[in-house]
């Protein structure tokens, strides 16, 4: 069977150091009235928010700021931002922040003109037409939300976390300026960067991968493998920040048009339950997923091993070489390698497995999982 796929990306991507210096000049062609969606603290403390608003002022844009986005945005937060945006008659929504801020702004932009509250869309009503343009200004390098067509939200009343998806949620314009990522701590750099790396690896081995996504994510893997440890070591080196931002961007472009795999699938069950960050949860799982898939992906793992220049010992298969190198990589960026290091009891870890909550990224794995094998995989990550 031949290749058959759909590939979607934001209409424009501006990448590079200082691209964000005068964003008002770019935005003035899209609209005059903007809502800036952001978090409570970091972009204010780093001075990035001031820089953006000064540029909007210089270029005659009118704006209002909604700075109430929390990690894992709730439906209530989306509704409050949406009401403000509608009352303000905004012509575009600007997200300035990390993954949660991007997810929140994205869905607010998409809902304008489609509805007054998020609830029906969270329950599955489709978004059938474009909202207002959504502008993404990521301040972390890793989640990839700036490129994707889904927004992950949490209903705090029921505890349900779910994605709202629509091609109409894709960004009108993404501006990736590595300057914006300078204030990330070594830990945040490591957990967001490892997420980008794992998204690239899983997108490459996904049954939904395609020639375009493969080309993008292989390039991403090479860049992130080489430069992420350097940036964790020295976050002030702007050139290395640029390489990581580029790797993260390429990963996101490919990942958004392929899919994730079991490391993501299991991490969604484990991370929230034990309050372990998404990136770190995926990082612990990845080597064991590589080992589980050793036979179905031996060729692909060999490509990766060659791309990142691991010295093959010839004594082990490419999957094992890659898994060992990945664990060594985690040491280099100071991330933990086993769930017991997070004080998670083994029996509680295994208890997250429930037939009703196993996602597609696990069930579509080319080597099907028996229930006992899922438990084995978690055990080996403990
Ligand atoms: Fe991820």
Short mmCIF file of N, CA and C and ligand atoms in Angstrom, two decimals, residues 142-144 191-192 194-196 198-199 202 255 260 263-264 267-268 278-279 282, ligand 1:
data_model
loop_
_atom_site.label_atom_id
_atom_site.label_comp_id
_atom_site.label_asym_id
_atom_site.label_seq_id
_atom_site.Cartn_x
_atom_site.Cartn_y
_atom_site.Cartn_z
N UNK A 142 9.95 22.77 23.78
CA UNK A 142 9.70 21.35 24.04
C UNK A 142 8.29 20.83 23.86
N UNK A 143 7.28 21.54 24.33
CA UNK A 143 5.96 20.88 24.32
C UNK A 143 5.42 20.72 22.90
N UNK A 144 5.76 21.64 22.02
CA UNK A 144 5.33 21.53 20.63
C UNK A 144 3.91 21.99 20.39
N UNK A 191 13.48 19.09 31.18
CA UNK A 191 12.21 18.35 31.05
C UNK A 191 11.45 18.73 29.79
N UNK A 192 11.58 19.98 29.34
CA UNK A 192 10.89 20.30 28.09
C UNK A 192 11.67 19.78 26.90
N UNK A 194 13.61 17.10 26.83
CA UNK A 194 13.50 15.63 26.72
C UNK A 194 12.13 15.27 26.13
N UNK A 195 11.12 16.07 26.44
CA UNK A 195 9.79 15.83 25.84
C UNK A 195 9.89 15.98 24.32
N UNK A 196 10.57 17.04 23.86
CA UNK A 196 10.73 17.25 22.42
C UNK A 196 11.48 16.08 21.78
N UNK A 198 11.69 12.94 22.90
CA UNK A 198 10.86 11.73 22.92
C UNK A 198 9.72 11.83 21.91
N UNK A 199 9.16 13.03 21.77
CA UNK A 199 8.11 13.20 20.76
C UNK A 199 8.68 12.92 19.36
N UNK A 202 9.17 9.04 19.12
CA UNK A 202 7.90 8.31 18.98
C UNK A 202 7.20 8.64 17.66
N UNK A 255 5.88 15.74 14.80
CA UNK A 255 5.01 15.09 15.79
C UNK A 255 3.54 15.46 15.56
N UNK A 260 2.17 10.10 18.87
CA UNK A 260 3.08 9.67 19.92
C UNK A 260 2.98 8.15 20.04
N UNK A 263 5.47 5.50 25.27
CA UNK A 263 6.06 6.29 26.37
C UNK A 263 5.08 7.39 26.76
N UNK A 264 4.47 8.02 25.75
CA UNK A 264 3.45 9.04 26.04
C UNK A 264 2.19 8.40 26.63
N UNK A 267 2.76 7.52 30.13
CA UNK A 267 3.04 8.71 30.95
C UNK A 267 1.75 9.45 31.32
N UNK A 268 0.75 9.41 30.42
CA UNK A 268 -0.52 10.09 30.74
C UNK A 268 -1.21 9.42 31.94
N UNK A 278 5.44 15.75 32.97
CA UNK A 278 5.23 14.96 31.74
C UNK A 278 6.57 14.51 31.13
N UNK A 279 7.51 15.47 31.01
CA UNK A 279 8.79 15.16 30.40
C UNK A 279 9.55 14.08 31.16
N UNK A 282 7.86 10.57 30.75
CA UNK A 282 8.19 9.98 29.44
C UNK A 282 9.64 9.51 29.42
FE1 LIG B 1 5.06 15.02 25.16
#
